[in-house]
PDB file of C-alpha atoms in Angstrom:
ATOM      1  CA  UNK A 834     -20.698  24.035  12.330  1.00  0.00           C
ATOM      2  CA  UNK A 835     -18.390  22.744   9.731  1.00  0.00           C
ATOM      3  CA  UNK A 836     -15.989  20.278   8.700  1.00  0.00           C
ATOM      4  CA  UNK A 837     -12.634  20.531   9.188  1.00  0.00           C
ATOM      5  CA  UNK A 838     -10.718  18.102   7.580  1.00  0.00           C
ATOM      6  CA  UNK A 839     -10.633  13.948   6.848  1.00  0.00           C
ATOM      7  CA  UNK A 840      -8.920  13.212  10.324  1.00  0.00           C
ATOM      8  CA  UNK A 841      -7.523   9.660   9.373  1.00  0.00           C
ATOM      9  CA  UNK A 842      -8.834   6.587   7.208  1.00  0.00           C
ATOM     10  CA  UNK A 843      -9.012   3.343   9.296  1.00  0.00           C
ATOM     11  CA  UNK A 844      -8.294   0.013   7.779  1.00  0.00           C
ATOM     12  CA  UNK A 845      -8.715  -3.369   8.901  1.00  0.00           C
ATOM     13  CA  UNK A 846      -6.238  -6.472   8.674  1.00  0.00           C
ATOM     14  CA  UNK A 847      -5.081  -9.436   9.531  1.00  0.00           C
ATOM     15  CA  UNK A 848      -1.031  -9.592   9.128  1.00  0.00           C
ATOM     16  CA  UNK A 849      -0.448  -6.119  11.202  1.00  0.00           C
ATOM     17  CA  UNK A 850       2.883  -6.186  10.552  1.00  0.00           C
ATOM     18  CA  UNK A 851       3.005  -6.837   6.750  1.00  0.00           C
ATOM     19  CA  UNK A 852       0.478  -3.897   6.626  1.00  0.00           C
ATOM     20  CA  UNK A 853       2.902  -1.750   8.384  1.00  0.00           C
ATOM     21  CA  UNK A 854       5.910  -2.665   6.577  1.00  0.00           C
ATOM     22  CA  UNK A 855       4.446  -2.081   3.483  1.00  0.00           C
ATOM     23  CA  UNK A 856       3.051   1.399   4.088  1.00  0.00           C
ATOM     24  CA  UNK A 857       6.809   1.975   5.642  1.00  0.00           C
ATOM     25  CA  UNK A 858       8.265   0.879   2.582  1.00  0.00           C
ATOM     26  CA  UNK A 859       5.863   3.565   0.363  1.00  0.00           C
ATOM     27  CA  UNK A 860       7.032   6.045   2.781  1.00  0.00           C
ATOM     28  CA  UNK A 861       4.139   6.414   5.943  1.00  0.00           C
ATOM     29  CA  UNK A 862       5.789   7.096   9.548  1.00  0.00           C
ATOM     30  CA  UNK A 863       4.564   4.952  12.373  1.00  0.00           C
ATOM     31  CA  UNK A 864       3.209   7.750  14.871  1.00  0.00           C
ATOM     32  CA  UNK A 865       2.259   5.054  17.475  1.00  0.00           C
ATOM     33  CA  UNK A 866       0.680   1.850  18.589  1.00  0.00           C
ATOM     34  CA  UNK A 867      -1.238   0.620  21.116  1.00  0.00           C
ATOM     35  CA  UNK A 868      -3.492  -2.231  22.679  1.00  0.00           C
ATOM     36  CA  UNK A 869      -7.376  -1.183  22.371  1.00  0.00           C
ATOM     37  CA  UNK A 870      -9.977  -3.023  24.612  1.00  0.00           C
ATOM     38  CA  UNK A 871     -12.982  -2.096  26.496  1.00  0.00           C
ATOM     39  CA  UNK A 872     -16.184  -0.564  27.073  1.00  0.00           C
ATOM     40  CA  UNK A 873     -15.459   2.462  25.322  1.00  0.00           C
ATOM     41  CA  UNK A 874     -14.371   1.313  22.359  1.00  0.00           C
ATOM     42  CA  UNK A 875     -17.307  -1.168  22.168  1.00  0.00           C
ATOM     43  CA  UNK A 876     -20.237   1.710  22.216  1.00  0.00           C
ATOM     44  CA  UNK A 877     -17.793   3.394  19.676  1.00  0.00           C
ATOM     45  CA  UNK A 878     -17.908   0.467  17.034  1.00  0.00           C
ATOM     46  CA  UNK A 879     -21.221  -1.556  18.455  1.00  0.00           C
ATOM     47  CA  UNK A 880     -19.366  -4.567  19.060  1.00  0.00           C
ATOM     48  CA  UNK A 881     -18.455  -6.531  22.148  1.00  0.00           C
ATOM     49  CA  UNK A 882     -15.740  -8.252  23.585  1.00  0.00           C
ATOM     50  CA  UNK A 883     -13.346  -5.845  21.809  1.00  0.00           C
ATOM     51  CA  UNK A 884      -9.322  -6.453  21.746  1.00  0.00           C
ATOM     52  CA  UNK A 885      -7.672  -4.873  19.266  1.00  0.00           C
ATOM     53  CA  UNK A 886      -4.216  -3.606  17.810  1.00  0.00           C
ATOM     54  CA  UNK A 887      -3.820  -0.194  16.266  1.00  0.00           C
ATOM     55  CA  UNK A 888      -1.169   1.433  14.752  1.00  0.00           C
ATOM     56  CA  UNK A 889      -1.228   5.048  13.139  1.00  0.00           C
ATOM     57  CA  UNK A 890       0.652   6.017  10.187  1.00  0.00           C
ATOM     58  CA  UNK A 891       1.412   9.507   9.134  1.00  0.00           C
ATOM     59  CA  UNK A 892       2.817  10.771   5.308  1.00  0.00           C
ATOM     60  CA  UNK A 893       5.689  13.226   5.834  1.00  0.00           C
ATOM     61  CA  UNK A 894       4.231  15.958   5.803  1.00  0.00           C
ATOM     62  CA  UNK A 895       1.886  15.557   8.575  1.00  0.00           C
ATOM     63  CA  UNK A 896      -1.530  16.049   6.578  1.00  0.00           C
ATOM     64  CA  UNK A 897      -2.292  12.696   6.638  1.00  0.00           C
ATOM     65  CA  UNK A 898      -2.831   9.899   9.210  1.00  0.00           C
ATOM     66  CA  UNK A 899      -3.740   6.298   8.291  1.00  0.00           C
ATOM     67  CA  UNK A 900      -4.870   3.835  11.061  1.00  0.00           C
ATOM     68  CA  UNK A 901      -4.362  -0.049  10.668  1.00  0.00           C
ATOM     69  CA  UNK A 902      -6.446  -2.452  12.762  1.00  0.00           C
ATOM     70  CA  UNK A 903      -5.838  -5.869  13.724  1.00  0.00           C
ATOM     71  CA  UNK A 904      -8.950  -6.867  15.315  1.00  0.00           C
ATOM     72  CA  UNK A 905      -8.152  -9.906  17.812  1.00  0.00           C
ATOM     73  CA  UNK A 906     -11.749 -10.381  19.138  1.00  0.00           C
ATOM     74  CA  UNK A 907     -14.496 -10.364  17.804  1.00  0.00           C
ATOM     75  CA  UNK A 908     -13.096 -12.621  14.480  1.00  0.00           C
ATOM     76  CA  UNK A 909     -14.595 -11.358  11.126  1.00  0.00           C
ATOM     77  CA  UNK A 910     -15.645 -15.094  10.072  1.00  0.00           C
ATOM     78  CA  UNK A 911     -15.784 -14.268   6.297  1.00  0.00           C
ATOM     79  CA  UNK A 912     -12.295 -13.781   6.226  1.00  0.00           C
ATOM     80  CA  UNK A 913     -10.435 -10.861   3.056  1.00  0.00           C
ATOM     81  CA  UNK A 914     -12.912 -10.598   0.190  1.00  0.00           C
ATOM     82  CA  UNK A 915     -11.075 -10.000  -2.675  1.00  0.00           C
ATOM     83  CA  UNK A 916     -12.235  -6.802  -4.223  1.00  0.00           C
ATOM     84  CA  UNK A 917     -11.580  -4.933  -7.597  1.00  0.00           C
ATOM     85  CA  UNK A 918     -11.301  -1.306  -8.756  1.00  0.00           C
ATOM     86  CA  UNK A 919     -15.353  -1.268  -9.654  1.00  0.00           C
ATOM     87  CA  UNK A 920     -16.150  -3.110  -6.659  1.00  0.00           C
ATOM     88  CA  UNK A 921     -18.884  -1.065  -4.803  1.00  0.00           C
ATOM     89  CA  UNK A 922     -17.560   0.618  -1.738  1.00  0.00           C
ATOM     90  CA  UNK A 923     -14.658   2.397  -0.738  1.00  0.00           C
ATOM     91  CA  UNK A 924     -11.752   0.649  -2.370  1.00  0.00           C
ATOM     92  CA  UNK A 925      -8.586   2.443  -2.830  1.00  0.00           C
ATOM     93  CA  UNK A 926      -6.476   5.060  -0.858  1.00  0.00           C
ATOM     94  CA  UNK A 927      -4.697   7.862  -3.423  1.00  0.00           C
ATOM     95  CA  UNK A 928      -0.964   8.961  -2.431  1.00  0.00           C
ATOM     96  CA  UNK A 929       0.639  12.084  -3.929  1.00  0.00           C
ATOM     97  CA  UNK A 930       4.188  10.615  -4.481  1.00  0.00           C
ATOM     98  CA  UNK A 931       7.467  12.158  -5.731  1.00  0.00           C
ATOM     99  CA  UNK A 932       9.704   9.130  -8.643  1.00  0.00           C
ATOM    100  CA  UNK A 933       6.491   7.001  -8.886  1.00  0.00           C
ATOM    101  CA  UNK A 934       8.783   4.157 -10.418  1.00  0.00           C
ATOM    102  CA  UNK A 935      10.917   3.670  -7.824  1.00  0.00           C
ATOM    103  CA  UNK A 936       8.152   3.935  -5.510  1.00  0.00           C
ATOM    104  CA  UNK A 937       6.641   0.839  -7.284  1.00  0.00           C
ATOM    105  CA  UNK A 938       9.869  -1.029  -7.175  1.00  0.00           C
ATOM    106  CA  UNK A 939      10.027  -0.497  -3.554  1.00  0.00           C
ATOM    107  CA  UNK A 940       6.832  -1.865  -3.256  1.00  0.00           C
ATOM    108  CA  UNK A 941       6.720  -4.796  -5.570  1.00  0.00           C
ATOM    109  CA  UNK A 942       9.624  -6.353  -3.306  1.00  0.00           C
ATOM    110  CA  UNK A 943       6.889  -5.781  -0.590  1.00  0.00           C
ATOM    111  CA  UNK A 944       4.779  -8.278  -2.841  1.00  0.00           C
ATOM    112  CA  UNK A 945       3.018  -5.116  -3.956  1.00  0.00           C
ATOM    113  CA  UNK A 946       1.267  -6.360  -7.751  1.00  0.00           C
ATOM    114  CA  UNK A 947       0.364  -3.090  -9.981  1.00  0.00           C
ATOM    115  CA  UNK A 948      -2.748  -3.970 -11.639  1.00  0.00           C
ATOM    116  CA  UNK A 949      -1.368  -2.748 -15.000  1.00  0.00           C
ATOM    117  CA  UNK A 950       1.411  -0.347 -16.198  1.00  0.00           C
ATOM    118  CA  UNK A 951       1.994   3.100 -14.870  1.00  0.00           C
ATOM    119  CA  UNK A 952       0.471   5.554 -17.269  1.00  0.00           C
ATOM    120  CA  UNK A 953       0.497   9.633 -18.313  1.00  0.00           C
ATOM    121  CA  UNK A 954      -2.673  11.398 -18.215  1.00  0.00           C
ATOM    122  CA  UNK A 955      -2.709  13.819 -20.492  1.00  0.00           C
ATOM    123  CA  UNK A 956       1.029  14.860 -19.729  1.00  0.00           C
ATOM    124  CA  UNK A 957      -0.733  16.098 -16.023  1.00  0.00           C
ATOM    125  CA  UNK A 958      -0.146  12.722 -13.988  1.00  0.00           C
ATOM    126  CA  UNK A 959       1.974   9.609 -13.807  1.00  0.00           C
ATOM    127  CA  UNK A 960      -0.577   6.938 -12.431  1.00  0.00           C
ATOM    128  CA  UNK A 961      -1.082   3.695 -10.979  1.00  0.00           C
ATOM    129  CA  UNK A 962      -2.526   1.250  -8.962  1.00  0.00           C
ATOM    130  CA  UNK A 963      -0.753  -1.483  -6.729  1.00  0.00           C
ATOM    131  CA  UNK A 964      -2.341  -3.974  -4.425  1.00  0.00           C
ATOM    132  CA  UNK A 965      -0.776  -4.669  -0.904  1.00  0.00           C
ATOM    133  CA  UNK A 966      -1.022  -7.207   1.359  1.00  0.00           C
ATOM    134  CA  UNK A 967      -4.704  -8.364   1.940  1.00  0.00           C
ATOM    135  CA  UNK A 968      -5.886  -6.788  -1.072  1.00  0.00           C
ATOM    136  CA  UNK A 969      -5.420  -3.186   0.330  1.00  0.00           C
ATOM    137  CA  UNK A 970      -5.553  -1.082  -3.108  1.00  0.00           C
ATOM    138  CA  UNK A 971      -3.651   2.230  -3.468  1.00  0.00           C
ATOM    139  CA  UNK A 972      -3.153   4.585  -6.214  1.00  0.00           C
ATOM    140  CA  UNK A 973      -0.213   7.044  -6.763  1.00  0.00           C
ATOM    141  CA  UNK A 974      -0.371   9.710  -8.612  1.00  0.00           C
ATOM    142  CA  UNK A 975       2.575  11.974  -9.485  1.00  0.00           C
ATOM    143  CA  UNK A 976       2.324  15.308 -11.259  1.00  0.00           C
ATOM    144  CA  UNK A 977       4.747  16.125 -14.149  1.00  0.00           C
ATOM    145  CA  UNK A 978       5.818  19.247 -13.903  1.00  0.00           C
TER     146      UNK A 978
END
């Protein structure tokens, strides 16, 4: 027995397509979407009445496979909690990018906001974080050769 590798990470939102567009923009493929209802799905997740949209991203080079959710039944009443790096919980997907400036140019016309400034770690990494739509947080982090 053993593990074989993170398969995808699974996010949920509202705006679907605002999601998409701005994982697009950072660079993601879609790989596919479809309509998810029924039975199945519902002992997956313990939940009933089940309808949702997914759509699976992948990064270039194939290692990597995001999935975005857009639950239409059952509602999460509470709504997007705004969270912040120190916020308990998982709360930030890292990217291994290639001209991490332009990157965050692309993505501040996608209404991405970078918390602060893009910084050098010890002459090792370029880093930042940006917030997306619905307060999805990612980091990229580009090595310096």
């Amino acid at each position: 027995m053993k593990i074989r590798r993170i398969d995808h990470v699974g996010i949920i939102v509202e705006d679907l397509a605002a999601a998409k567009a701005f994982f697009v923009e950072l660079g993601l493929k879609v790989l596919g979407e479809a309509e998810v209802e029924g039975k199945w799905v519902e002992q997956i997740i313990g939940l009933t009445d089940v309808r949702e949209t997914v759509a699976m991203l992948g990064t270039p080079d194939g290692e990597a496979t995001l999935e975005l959710v857009k639950f239409h039944t059952p509602l999460d009443e509470k709504g997007i909690q705004p969270s912040f790096a120190n916020t308990l919980g998982i709360q930030h997907i890292a990217f291994a990018v290639e001209d991490i400036e332009a990157i965050v140019a692309k993505l501040k016309k996608k209404g991405g906001e970078l918390f602060g400034e893009i910084q050098n770690y010890e002459n090792i990494y370029k880093l930042c974080y940006i917030r997306g739509p619905e307060g999805i947080i990612i980091e990229l982090a580009e090595k310096i050769n």
